[in-house]
PDB file of C-alpha atoms in Angstrom:
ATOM      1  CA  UNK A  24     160.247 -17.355 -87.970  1.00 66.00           C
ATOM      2  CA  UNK A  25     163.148 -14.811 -87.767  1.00 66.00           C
ATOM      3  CA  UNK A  26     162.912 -14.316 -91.412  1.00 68.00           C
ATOM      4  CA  UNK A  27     159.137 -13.670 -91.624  1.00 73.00           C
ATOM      5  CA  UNK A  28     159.702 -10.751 -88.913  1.00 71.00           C
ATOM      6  CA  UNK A  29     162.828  -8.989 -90.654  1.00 68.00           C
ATOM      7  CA  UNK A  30     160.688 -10.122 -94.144  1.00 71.00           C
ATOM      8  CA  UNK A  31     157.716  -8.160 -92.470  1.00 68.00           C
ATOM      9  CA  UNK A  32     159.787  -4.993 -91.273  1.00 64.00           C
ATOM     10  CA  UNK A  33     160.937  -5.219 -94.677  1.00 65.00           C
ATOM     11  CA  UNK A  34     157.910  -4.636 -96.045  1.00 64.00           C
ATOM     12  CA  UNK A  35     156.365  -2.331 -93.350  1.00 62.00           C
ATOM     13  CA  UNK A  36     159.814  -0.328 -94.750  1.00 62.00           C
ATOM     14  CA  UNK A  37     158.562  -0.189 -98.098  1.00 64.00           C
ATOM     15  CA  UNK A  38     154.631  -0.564 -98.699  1.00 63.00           C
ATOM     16  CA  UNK A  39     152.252   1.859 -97.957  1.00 65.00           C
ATOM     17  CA  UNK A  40     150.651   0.901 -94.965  1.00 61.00           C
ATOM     18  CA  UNK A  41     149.992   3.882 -92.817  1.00 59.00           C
ATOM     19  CA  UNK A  42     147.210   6.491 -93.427  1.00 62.00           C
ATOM     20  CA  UNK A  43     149.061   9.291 -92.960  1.00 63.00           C
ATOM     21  CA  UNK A  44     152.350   8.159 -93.409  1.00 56.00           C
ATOM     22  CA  UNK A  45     153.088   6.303 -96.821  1.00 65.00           C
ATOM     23  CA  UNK A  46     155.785   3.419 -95.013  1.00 60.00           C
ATOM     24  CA  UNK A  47     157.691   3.366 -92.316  1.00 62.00           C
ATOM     25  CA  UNK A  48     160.078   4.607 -94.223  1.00 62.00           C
ATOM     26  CA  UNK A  49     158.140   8.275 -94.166  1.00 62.00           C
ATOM     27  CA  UNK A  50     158.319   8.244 -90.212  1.00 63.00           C
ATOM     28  CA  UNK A  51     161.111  10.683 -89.308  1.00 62.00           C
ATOM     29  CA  UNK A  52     164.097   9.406 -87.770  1.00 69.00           C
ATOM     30  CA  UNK A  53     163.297   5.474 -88.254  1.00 76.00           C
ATOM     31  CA  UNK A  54     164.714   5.069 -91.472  1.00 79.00           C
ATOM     32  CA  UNK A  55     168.121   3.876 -90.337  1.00 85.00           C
ATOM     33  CA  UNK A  56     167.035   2.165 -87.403  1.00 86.00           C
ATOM     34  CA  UNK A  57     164.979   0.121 -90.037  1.00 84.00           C
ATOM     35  CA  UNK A  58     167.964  -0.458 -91.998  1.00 85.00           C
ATOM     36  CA  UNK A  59     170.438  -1.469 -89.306  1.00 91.00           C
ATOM     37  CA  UNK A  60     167.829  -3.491 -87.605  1.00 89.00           C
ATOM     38  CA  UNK A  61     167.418  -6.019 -90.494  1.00 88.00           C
ATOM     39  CA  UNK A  62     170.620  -5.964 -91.609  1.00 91.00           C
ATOM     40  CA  UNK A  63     172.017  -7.287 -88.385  1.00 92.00           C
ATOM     41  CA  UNK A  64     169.343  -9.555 -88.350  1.00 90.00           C
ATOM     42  CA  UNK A  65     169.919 -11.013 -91.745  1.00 90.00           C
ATOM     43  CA  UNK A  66     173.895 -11.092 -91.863  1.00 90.00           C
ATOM     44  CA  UNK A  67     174.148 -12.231 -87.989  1.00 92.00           C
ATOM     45  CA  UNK A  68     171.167 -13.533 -85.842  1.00 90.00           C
ATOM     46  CA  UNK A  69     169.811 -15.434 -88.648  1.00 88.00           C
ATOM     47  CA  UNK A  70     172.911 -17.746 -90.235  1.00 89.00           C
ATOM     48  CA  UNK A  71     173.637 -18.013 -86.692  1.00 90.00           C
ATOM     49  CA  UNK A  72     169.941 -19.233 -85.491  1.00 85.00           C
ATOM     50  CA  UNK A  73     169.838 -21.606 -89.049  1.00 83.00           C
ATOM     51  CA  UNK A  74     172.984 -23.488 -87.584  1.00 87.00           C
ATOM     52  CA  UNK A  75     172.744 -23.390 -83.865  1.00 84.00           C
ATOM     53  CA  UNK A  76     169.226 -22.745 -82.441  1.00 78.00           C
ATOM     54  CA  UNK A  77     171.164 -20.487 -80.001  1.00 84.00           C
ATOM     55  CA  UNK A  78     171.737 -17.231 -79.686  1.00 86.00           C
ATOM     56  CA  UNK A  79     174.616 -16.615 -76.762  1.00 92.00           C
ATOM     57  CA  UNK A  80     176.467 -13.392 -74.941  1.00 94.00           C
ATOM     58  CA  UNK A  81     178.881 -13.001 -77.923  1.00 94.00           C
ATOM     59  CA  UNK A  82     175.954 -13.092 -80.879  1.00 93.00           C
ATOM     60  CA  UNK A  83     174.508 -10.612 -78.768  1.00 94.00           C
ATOM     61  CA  UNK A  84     177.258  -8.347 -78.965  1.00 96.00           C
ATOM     62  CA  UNK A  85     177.970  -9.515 -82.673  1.00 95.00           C
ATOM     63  CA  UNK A  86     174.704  -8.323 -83.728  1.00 95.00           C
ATOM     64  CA  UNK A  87     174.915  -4.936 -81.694  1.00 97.00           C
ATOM     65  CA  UNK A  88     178.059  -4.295 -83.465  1.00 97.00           C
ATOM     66  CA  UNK A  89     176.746  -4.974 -86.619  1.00 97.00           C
ATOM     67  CA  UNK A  90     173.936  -2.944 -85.796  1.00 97.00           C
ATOM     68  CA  UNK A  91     176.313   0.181 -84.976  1.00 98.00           C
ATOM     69  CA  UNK A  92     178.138  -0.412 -87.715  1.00 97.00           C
ATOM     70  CA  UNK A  93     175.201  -0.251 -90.956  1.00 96.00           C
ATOM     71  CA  UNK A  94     174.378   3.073 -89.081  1.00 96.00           C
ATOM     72  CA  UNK A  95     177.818   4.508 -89.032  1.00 97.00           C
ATOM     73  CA  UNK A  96     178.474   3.386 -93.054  1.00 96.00           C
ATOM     74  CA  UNK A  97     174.241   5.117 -93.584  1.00 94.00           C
ATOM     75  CA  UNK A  98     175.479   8.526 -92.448  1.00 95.00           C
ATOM     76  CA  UNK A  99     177.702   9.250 -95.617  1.00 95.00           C
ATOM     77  CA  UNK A 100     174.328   8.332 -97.720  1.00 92.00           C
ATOM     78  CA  UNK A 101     172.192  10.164 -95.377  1.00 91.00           C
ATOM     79  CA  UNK A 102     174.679  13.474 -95.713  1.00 93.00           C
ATOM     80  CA  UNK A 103     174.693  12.962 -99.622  1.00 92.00           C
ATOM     81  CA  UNK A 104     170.433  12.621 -99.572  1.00 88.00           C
ATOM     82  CA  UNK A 105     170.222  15.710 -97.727  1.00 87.00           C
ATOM     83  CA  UNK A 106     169.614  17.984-100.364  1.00 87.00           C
ATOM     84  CA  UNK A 107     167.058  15.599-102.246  1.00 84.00           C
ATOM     85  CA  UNK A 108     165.322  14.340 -98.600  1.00 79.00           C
ATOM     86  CA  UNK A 109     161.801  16.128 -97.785  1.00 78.00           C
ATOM     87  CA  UNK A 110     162.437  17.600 -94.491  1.00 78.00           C
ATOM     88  CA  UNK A 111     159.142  15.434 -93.235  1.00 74.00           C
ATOM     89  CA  UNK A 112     161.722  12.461 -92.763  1.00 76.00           C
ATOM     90  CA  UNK A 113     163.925  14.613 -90.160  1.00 82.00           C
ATOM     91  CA  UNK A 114     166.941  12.348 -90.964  1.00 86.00           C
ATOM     92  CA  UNK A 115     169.885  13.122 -88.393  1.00 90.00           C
ATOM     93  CA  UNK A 116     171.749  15.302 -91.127  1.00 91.00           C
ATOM     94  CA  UNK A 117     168.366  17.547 -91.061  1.00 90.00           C
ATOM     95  CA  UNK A 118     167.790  17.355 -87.242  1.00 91.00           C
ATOM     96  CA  UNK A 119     171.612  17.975 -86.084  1.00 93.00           C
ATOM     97  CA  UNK A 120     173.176  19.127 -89.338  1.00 93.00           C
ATOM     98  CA  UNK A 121     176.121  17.572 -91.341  1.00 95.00           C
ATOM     99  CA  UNK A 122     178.634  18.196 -88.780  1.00 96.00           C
ATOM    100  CA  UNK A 123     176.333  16.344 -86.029  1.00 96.00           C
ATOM    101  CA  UNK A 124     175.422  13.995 -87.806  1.00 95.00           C
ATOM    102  CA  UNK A 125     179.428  13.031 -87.918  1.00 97.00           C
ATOM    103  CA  UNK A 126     180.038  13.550 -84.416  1.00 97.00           C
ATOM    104  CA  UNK A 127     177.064  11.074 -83.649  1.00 97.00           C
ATOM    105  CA  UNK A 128     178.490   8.606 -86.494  1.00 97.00           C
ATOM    106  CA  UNK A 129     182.190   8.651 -84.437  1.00 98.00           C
ATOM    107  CA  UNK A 130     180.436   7.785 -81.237  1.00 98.00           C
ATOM    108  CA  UNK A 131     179.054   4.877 -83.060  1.00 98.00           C
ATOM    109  CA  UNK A 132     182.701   4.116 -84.508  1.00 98.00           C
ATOM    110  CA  UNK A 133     183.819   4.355 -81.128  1.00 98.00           C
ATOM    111  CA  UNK A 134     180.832   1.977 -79.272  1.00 98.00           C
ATOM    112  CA  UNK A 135     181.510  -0.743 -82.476  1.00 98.00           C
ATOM    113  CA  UNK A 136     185.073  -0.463 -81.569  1.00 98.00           C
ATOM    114  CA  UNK A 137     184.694  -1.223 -77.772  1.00 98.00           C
ATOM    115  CA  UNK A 138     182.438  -4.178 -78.544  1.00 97.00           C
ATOM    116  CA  UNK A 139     185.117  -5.745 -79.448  1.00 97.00           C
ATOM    117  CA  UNK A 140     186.602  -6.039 -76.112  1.00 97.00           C
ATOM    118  CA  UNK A 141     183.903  -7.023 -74.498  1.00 97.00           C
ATOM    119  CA  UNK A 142     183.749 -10.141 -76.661  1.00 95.00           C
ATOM    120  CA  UNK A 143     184.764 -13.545 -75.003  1.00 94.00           C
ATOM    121  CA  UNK A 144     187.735 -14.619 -77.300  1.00 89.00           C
ATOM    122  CA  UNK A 145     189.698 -11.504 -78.208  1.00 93.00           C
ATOM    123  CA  UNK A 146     192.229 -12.499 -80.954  1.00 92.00           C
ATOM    124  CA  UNK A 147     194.859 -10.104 -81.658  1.00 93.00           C
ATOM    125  CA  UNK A 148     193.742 -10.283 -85.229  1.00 93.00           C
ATOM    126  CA  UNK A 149     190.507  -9.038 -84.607  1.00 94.00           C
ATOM    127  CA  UNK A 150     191.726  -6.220 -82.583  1.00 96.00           C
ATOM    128  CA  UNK A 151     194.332  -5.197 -85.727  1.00 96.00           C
ATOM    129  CA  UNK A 152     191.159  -5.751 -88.384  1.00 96.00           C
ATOM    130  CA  UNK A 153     188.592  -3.589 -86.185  1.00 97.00           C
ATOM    131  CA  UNK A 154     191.338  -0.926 -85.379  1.00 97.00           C
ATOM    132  CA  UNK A 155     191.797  -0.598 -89.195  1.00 97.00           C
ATOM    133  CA  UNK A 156     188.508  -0.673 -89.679  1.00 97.00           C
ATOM    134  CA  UNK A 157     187.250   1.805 -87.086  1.00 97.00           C
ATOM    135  CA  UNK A 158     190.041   3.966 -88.643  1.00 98.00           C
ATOM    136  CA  UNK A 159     188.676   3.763 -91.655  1.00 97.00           C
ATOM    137  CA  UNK A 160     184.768   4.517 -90.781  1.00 98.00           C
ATOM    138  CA  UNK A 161     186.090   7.626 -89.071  1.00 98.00           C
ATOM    139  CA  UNK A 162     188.096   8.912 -92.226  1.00 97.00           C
ATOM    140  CA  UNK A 163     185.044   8.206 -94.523  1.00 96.00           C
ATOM    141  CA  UNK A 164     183.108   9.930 -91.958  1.00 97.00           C
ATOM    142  CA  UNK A 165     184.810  12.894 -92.083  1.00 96.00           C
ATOM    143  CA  UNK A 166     184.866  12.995 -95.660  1.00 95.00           C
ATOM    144  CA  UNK A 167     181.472  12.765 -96.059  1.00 95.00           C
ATOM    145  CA  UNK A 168     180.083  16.005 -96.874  1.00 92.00           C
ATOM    146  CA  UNK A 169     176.782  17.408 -98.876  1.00 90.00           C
ATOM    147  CA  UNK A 170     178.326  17.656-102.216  1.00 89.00           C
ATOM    148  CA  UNK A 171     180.428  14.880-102.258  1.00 89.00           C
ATOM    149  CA  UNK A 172     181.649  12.775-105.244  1.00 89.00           C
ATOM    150  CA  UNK A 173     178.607  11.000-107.277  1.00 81.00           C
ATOM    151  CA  UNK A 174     180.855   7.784-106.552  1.00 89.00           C
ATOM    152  CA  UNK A 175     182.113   8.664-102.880  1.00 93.00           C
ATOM    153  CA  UNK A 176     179.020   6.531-100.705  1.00 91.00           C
ATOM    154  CA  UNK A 177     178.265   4.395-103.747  1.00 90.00           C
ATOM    155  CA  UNK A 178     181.573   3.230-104.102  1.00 93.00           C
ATOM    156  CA  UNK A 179     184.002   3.995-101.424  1.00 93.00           C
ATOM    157  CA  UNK A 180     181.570   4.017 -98.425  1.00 95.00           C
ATOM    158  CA  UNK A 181     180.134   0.558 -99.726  1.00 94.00           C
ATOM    159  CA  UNK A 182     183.491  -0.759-100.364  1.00 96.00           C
ATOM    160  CA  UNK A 183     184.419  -0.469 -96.766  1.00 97.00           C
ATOM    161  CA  UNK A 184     183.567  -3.621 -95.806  1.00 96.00           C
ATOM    162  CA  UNK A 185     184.825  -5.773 -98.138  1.00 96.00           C
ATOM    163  CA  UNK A 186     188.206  -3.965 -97.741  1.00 97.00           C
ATOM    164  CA  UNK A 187     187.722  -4.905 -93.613  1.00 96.00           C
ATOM    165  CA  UNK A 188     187.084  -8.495 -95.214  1.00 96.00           C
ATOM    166  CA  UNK A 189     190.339  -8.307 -96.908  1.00 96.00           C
ATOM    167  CA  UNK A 190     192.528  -7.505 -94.216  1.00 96.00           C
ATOM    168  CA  UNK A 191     190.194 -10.234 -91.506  1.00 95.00           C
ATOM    169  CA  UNK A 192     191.491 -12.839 -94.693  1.00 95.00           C
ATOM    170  CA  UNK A 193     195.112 -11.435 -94.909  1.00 95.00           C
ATOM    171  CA  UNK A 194     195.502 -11.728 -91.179  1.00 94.00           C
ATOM    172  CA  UNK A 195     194.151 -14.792 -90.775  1.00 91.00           C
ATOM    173  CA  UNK A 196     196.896 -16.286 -93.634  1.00 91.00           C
ATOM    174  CA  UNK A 197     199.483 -14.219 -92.007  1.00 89.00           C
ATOM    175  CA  UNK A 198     198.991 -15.538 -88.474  1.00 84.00           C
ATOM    176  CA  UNK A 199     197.823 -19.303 -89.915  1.00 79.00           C
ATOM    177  CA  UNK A 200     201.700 -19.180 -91.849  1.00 71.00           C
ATOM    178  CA  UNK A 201     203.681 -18.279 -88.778  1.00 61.00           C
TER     179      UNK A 201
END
């Protein structure tokens, strides 16, 4: 069932289905919150659903934190698209400028950040691989800018979280070998 509602947002996303609108997609300002929306449905609520059935207080917070965080690593695209994005979609770059549109992506650094506290098992290495993380999100916030690199989102920004797998994995074999 899950999957036939993020399929069908999915689709709402990208067919035409609106008369005056092409997609959703064309609807200023839900683009991201699209794009967030099923990919913290797809990479948390449903393995977790297809396993469990349940859905508690810390897959709650998992998914809002996921959430947060496909927004935060959008921005850098979203300041790159800016000078190739009709000014119909009034993405947050066009409604509160390049500089806003930072200063919004930090306080969404900073809200995935304190999820992490709030979480009922708080391992130290979670804290280390979120502060790392968090640190890097801000940098590659600020370093987003209009003309930016041809490879700086599509390859550094996207990298991000593999690199955050990396250090979860080098942790984990660090702490495991003590």
């Amino acid at each position: 069932m899950g999957l036939l509602v993020l399929g069908g947002i999915t689709a709402l996303y990208a067919l035409p289905v609106l008369p005056r609108h092409r997609n959703f997609r064309s609807l200023s300002g839900l683009k991201i919150l699209i794009v967030a929306l099923v990919w913290a449905g797809t990479t948390v609520i449903l393995p977790v659903y297809s396993e469990t059935s349940q859905i508690d207080y810390d897959i709650q917070l998992e998914t809002v934190q996921r959430f947060l965080l496909v927004l935060v690593l959008l921005v850098p695209f979203e300041i790159r698209d800016l000078k190739y994005d009709h000014a119909d979609l009034k993405t947050l770059p066009q409604r509160l400028g390049v500089v806003g549109a930072r200063r919004i992506g930090y306080v969404w650094v900073l809200l995935f950040y304190t999820i992490t506290f709030l979480k009922s098992n708080v391992e130290p290495t979670l804290i280390i691989s979120n502060t790392v993380f968090g640190l890097l999100l801000l940098l590659a916030l600020y370093r987003s800018k209009k003309n930016q690199s041809k490879y700086y989102a599509s390859f550094w920004v996207e990298a991000l979280p593999i690199i955050w797998w990396s250090i979860v994995v080098l942790l984990n074999k660090t702490t495991n070998s003590l």
